[in-house]
Coordinates of C-alpha atoms in Angstrom, one line a residue:
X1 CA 136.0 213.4 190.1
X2 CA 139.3 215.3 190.3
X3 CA 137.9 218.8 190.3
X4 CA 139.5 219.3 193.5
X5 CA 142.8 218.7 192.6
X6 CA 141.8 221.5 189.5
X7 CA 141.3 223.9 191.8
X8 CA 144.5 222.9 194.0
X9 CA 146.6 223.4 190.5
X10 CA 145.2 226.4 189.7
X11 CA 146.9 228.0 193.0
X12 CA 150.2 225.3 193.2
X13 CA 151.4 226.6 189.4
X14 CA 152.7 229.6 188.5
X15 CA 154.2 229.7 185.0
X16 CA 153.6 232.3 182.8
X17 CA 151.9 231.9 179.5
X18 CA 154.3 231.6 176.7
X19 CA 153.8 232.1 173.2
X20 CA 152.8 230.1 170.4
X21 CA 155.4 228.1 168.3
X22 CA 156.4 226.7 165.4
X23 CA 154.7 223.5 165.6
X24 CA 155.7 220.1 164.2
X25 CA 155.0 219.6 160.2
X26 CA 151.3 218.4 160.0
X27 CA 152.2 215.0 157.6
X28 CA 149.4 213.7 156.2
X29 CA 146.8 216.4 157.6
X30 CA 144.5 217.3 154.8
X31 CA 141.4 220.2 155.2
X32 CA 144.2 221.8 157.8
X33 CA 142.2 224.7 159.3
X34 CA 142.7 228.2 158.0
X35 CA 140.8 231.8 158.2
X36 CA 140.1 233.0 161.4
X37 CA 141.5 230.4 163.4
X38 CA 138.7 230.8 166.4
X39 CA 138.7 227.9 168.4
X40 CA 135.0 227.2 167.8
X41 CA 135.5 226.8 163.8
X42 CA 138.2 224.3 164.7
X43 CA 136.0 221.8 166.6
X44 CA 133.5 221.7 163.6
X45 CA 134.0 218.3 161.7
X46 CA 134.1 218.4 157.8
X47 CA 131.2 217.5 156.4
X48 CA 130.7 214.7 155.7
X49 CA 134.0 213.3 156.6
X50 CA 136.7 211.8 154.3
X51 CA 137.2 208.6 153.3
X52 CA 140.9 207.5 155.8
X53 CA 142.1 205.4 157.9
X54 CA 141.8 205.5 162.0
X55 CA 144.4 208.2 163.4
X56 CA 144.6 210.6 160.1
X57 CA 144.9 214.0 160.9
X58 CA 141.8 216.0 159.4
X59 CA 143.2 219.9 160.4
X60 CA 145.7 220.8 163.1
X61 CA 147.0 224.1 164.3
X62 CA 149.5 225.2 166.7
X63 CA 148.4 226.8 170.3
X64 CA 150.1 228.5 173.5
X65 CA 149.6 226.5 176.6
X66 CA 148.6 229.1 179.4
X67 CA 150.7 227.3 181.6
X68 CA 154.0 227.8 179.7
X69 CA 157.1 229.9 179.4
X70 CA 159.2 231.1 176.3
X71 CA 162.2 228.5 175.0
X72 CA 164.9 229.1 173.0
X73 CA 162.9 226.2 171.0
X74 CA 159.9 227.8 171.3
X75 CA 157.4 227.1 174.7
X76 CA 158.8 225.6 178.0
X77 CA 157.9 222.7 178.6
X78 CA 156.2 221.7 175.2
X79 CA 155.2 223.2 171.5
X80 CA 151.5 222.3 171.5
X81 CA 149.5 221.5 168.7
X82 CA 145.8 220.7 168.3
X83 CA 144.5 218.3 166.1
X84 CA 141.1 216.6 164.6
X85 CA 141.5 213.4 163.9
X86 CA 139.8 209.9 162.4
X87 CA 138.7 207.5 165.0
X88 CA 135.3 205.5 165.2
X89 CA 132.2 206.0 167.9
X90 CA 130.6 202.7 170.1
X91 CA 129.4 201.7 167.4
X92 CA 132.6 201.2 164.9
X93 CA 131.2 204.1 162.8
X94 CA 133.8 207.1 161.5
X95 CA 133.5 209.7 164.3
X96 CA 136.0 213.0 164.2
X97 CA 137.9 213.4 167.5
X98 CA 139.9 216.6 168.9
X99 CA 142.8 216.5 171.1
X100 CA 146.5 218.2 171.8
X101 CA 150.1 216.7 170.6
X102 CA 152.8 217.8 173.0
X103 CA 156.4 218.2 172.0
X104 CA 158.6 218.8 174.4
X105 CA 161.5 221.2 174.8
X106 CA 163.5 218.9 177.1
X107 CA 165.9 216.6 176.3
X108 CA 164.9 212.7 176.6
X109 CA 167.4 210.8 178.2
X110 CA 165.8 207.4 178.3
X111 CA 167.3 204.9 175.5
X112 CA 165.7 204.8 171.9
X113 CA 164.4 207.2 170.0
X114 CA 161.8 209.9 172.0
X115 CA 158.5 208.1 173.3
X116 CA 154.9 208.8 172.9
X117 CA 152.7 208.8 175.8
X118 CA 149.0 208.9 175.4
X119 CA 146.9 210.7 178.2
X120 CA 143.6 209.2 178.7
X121 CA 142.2 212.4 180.7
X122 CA 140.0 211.6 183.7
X123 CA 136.7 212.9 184.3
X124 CA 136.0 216.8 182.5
X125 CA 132.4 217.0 181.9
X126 CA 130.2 216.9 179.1
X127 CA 130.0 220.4 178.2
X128 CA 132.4 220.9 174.9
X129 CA 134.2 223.7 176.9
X130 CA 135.8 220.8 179.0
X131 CA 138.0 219.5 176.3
X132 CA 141.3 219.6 177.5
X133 CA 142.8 220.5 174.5
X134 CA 140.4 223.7 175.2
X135 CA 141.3 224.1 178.7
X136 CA 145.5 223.7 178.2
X137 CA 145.0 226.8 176.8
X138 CA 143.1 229.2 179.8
X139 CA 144.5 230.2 183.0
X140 CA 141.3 229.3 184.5
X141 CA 137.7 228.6 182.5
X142 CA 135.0 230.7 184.0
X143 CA 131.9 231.5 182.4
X144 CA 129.3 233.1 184.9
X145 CA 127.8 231.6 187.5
X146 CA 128.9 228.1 188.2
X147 CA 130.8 227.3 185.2
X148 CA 135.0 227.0 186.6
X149 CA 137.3 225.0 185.1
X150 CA 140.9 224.1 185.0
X151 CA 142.8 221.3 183.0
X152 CA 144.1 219.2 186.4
X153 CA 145.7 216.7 183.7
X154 CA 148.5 219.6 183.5
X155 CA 149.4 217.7 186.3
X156 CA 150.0 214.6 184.7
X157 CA 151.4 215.8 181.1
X158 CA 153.7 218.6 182.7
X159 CA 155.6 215.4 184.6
X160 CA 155.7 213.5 181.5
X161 CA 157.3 216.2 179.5
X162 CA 159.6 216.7 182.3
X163 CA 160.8 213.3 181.4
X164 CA 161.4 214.3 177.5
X165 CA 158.3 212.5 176.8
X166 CA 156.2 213.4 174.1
X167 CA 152.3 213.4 175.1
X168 CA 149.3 213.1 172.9
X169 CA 146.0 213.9 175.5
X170 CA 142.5 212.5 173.2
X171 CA 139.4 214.9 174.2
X172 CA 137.4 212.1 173.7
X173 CA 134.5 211.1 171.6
X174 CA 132.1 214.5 171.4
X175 CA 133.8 216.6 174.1
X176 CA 134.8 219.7 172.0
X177 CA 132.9 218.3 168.6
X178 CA 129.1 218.7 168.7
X179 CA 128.8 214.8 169.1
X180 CA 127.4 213.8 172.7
X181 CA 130.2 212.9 174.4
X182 CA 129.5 209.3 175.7
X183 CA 130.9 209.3 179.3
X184 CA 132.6 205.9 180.0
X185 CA 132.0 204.3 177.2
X186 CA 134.1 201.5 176.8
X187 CA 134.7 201.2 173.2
X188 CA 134.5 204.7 171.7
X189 CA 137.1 205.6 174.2
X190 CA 139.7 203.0 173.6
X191 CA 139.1 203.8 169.8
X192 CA 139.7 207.7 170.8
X193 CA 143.1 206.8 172.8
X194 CA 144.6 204.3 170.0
X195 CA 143.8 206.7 167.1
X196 CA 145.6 209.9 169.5
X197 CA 148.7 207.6 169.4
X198 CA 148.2 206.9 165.2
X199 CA 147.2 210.7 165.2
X200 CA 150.4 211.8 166.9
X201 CA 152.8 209.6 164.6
X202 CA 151.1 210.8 161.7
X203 CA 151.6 214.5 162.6
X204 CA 155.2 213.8 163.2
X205 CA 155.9 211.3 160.6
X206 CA 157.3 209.4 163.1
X207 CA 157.0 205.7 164.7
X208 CA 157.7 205.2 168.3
X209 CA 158.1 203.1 171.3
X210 CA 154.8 204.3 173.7
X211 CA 152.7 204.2 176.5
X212 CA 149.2 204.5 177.6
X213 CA 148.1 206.6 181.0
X214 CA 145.5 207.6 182.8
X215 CA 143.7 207.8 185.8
X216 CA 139.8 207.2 186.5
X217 CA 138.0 208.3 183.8
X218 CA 141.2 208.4 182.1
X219 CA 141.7 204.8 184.3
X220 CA 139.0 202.9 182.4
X221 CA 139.9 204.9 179.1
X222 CA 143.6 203.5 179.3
X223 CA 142.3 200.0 180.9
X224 CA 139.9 199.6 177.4
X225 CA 142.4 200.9 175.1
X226 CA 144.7 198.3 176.6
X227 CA 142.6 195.2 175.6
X228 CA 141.6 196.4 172.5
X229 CA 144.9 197.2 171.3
X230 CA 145.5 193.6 169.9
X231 CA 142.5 193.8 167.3
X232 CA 141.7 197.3 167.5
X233 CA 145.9 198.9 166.8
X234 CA 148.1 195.7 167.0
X235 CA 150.7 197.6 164.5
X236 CA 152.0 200.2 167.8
X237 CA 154.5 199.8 169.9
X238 CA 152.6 199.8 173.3
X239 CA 155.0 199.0 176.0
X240 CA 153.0 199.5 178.8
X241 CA 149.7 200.6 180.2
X242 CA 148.9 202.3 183.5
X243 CA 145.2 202.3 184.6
X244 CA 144.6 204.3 188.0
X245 CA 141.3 203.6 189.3
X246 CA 140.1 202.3 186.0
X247 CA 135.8 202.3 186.3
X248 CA 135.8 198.9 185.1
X249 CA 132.9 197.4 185.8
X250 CA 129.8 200.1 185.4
X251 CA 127.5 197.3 187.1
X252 CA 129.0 196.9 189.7
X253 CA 129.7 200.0 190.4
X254 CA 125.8 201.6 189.9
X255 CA 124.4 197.4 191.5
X256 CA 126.1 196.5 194.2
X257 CA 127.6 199.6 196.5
X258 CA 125.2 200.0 199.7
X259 CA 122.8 202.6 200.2
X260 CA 123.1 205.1 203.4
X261 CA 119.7 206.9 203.4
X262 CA 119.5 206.8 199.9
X263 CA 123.2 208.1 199.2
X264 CA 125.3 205.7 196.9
X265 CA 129.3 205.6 197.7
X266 CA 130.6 205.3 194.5
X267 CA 130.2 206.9 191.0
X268 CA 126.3 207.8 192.0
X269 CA 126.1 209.3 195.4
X270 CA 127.4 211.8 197.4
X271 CA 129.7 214.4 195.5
X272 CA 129.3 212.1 192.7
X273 CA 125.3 212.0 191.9
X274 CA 126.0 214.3 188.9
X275 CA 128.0 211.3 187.0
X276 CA 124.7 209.3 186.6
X277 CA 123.7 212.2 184.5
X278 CA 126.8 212.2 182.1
X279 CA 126.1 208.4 181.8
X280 CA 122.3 208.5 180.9
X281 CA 123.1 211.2 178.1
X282 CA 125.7 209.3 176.8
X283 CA 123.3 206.1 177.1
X284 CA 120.8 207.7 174.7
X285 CA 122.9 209.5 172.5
X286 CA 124.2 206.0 171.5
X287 CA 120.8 204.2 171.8
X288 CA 118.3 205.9 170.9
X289 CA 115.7 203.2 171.5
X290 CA 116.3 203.5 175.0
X291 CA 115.0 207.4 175.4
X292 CA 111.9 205.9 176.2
X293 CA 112.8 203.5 179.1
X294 CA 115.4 206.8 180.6
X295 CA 112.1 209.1 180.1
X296 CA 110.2 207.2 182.2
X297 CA 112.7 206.3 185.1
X298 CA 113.7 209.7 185.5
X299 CA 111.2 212.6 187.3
X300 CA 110.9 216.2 186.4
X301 CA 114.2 216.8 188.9
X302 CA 115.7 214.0 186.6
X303 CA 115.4 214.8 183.1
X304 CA 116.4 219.0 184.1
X305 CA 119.6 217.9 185.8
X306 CA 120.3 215.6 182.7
X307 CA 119.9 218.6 180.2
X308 CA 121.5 220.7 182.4
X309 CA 124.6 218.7 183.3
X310 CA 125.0 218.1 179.5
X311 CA 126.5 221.6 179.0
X312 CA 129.0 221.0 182.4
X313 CA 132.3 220.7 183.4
X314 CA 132.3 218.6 186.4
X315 CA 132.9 220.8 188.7
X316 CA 129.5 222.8 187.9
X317 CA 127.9 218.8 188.0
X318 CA 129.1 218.5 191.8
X319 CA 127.9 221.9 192.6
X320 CA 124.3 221.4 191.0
X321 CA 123.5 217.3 192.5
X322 CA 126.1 217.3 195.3
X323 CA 124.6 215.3 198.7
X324 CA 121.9 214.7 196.8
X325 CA 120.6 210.7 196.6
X326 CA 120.3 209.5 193.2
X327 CA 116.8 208.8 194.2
X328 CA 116.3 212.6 193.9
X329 CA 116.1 212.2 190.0
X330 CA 114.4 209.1 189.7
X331 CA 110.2 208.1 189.3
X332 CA 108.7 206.5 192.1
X333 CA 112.5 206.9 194.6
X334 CA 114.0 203.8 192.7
X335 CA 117.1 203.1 193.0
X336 CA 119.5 203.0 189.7
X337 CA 119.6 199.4 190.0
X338 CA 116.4 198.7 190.2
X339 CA 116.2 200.7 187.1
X340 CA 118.9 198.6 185.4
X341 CA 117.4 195.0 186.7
X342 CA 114.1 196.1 185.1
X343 CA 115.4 197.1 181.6
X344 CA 116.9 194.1 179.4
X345 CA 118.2 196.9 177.1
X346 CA 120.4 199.3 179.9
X347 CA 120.8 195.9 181.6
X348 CA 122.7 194.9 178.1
X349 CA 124.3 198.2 177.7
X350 CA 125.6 198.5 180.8
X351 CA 127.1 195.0 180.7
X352 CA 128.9 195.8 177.3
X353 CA 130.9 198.3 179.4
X354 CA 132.7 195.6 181.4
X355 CA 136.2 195.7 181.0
X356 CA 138.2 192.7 181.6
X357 CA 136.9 190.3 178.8
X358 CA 140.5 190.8 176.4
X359 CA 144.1 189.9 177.0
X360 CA 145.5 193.4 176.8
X361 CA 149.1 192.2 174.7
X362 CA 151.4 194.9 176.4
X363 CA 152.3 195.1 180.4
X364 CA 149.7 197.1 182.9
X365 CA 150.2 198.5 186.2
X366 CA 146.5 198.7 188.0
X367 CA 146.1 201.0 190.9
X368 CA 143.6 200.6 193.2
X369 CA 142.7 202.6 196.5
X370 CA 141.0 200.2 199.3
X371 CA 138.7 203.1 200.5
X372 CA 138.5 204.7 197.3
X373 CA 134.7 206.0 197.6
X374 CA 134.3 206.8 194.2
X375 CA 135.5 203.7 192.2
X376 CA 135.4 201.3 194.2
X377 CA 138.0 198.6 195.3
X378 CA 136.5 194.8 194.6
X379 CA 135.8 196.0 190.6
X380 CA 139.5 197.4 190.1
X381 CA 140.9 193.9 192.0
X382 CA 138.7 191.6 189.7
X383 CA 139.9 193.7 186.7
X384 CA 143.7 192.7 187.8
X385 CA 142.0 188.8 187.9
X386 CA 140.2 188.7 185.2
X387 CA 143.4 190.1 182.8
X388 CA 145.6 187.8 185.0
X389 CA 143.5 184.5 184.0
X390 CA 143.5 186.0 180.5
X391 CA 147.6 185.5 180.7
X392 CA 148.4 189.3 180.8
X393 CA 151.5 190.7 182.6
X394 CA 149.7 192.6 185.4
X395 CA 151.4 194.6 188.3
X396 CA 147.8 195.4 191.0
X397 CA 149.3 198.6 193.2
X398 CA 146.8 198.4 196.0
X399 CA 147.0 201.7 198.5
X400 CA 145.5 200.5 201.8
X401 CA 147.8 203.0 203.9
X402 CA 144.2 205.7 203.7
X403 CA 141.3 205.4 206.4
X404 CA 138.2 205.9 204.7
X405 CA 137.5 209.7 205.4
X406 CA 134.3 211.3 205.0
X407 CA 132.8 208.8 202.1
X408 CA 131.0 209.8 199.5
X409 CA 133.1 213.5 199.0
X410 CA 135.7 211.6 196.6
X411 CA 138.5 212.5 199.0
X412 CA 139.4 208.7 198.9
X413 CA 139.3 209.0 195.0
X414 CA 141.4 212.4 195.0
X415 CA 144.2 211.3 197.6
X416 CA 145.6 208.5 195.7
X417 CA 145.8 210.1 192.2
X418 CA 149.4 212.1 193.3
X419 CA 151.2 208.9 194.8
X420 CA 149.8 206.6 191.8
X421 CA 150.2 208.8 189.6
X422 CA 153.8 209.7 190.1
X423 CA 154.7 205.9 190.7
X424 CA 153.6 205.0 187.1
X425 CA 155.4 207.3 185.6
X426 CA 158.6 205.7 187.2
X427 CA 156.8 202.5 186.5
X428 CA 156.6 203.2 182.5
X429 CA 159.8 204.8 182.4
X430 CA 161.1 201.6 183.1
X431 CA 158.8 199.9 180.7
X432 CA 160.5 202.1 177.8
X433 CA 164.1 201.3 179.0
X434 CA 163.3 198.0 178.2
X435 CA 163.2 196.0 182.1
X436 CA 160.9 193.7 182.6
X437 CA 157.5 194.0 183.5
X438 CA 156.8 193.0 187.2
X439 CA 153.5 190.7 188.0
X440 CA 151.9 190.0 191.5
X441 CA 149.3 187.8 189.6
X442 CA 150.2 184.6 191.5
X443 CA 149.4 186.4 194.6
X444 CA 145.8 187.5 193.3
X445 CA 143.2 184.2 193.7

């Protein structure tokens, strides 16, 4: 829900586009992508993938970042290079994930050798022209009549590399690859963000210090990756974590937020209805067995705007459900949580979501916006508890300083991503110089 702050980008930056560069040697990349070089032949998976481990680099190819400028080293601020890579789906299976390594052309100044950052991008869409590692390279995306895009995690990775630090940015499982791309889906995602960082060090040949980031979406991404890092990765050097407005708790979120005239603040109402499509699509892709039980809850309104919103950016998913109530799209007006309570299988899907069940092994900063109307407050602060009774080193950054204005539009959501975002990066700069990780978790019950 930052597709506001897309938009603001697109006006605030204005960087030429620079040509593309010599990129890093690709290691152990095998099937390296040749020919043509059209974007869409990259983002087809071999078939049927190779036997590897998580992280190995299937094809890579350098690119130009539209947002760029020539370098006596090539692009200012980064040489960019796209890459496929081995992770693993929901389900532990051998899934092929796109995404972007970023070099930069800065110096780092920090001690040790160059870190690695890995952005865990917030929300895109489902549509495979969302993938960032897509979108880095357009001015603006723009396909007639609703379909705008712009990569508003520039935002994010331009600062980094400001810093010296190298970036890796996952697409995600199935945005960019013909897979479904399974929208806050606790373990694909973490599996997607640990392999970038094995992805990245096998393109480069290079082990390093790094860092996990990201904010909604991205917040839960880096939150899952986090706690899964001990049995999932435990050979990287994570030294910190930063999770802004991490949907932790998908429940919680779609169970217990009030209803205004059948409106939902949170991830389902208001600005945000189109979400509850992403979710569902992702829902079946994964389960099958629960096409069924979604066929039946939804109406005719339903099942359109979950086919339609399947081929989205987000921005075009506000446009087509915005203001209207998730009730709109659902059999009989029910509510999404009568829907859940009702099904033992989305009630047990939905519940596999939770994060906060693992001891994430490396520090994490947790912001959380009081008045945030998308993802809401009490679910962030229980994540903070929960890791904190786990024994994690946990720093909750709580902004309370915002009225709530206008709920349901996401400009709660969208006016804390700038001050959190820029106080993690200080916060994980720190984290890579070695100081020690603050905690307020004896002043969280």
């Amino acid at each position: 829900m930052l597709a506001v702050l897309a938009l603001t980008a697109t006006a605030a930056l204005s960087v030429g586009a620079g040509s593309a560069a010599a990129a890093p040697d690709s290691g152990s990349a095998t099937g390296s992508s040749s020919g043509s070089g059209q974007a869409g032949d990259f983002y087809l998976p071999p078939t049927p993938l190779p036997d590897g481990e998580p992280g190995q680099i299937l094809r890579s190819e350098p690119y130009a970042l539209a947002w760029a400028m020539p370098g006596q080293q090539g692009q200012l601020p980064a040489n960019a290079t796209r890459i496929m890579y081995l992770s693993a789906d929901t389900h532990g299976e051998p899934a092929a994930v796109t995404g972007t390594y970023l070099e930069p052309t800065l110096p780092w100044h920090g001690p040790g050798p160059r870190p690695l950052i890995a952005v865990a991008p917030g929300t895109q869409g489902q549509g495979d022209q969302c993938a960032p590692s897509k979108t880095l390279a357009e001015l603006i995306h723009y396909t007639f009549p609703l379909d705008i895009w712009v990569s508003y995690e520039m935002i994010t990775v331009y600062a980094l590399l400001a810093r010296g630090m190298a970036v890796v940015m996952t697409d995600y499982h199935g945005l960019g690859t013909p897979a479904v791309h399974d929208y806050v889906n606790r373990a694909a995602e973490a599996h997607a963000v640990l392999d970038s960082v094995r992805a990245a060090e096998a393109l480069t040949g290079i082990s390093r210090p790094s860092g996990i980031f990201g904010y909604s979406q991205g917040g839960g991404a880096a939150a899952a990756a986090a706690e899964l890092q001990g049995e999932y990765a435990p050979e990287l050097d994570v030294r910190g974590t930063y999770a802004g407005a991490p949907p932790a708790d998908l429940r919680d979120l779609m169970l217990s937020a009030p209803a205004v005239n059948g409106i939902i603040p949170g991830v389902i109402g208001g600005f945000g209805t189109g979400l509850l499509g992403y979710v569902l699509n992702g829902i079946v892709a994964n389960h099958p067995e629960t096409a069924p039980i979604i066929d039946a809850a939804t109406n005719p309104a339903g099942k359109q705007m979950m086919a339609e919103l399947a081929d989205t950016c987000i921005g075009e998913a506000v446009f087509r459900t915005m203001l209207r109530p998730a009730t709109w799209y659902t059999t009989g007006g029910r509510m999404p949580a009568q829907i859940i309570d009702s099904s033992p299988e989305l009630s047990a899907i939905i519940d596999e979501q939770r994060i906060g069940r693992r001891k994430p092994i490396a520090p994490v900063l947790i912001a959380a916006g009081t008045n945030d109307d998308v993802l809401t407050y009490p679910q962030v602060r229980r994540l903070a508890v929960d890791w904190c009774a786990h024994g994690a080193t946990v720093q909750l950054d709580t902004t309370a300083w915002l009225p709530p204005l206008f709920p349901s539009t996401a400009i709660g959501h969208l006016l804390a991503y700038l001050p959190a975002t820029f106080a993690a990066h200080d916060w994980l700069t720190q984290r890579l110089a070695g100081a020690p990780a603050p905690s307020n978790c004896s002043a969280l019950p």
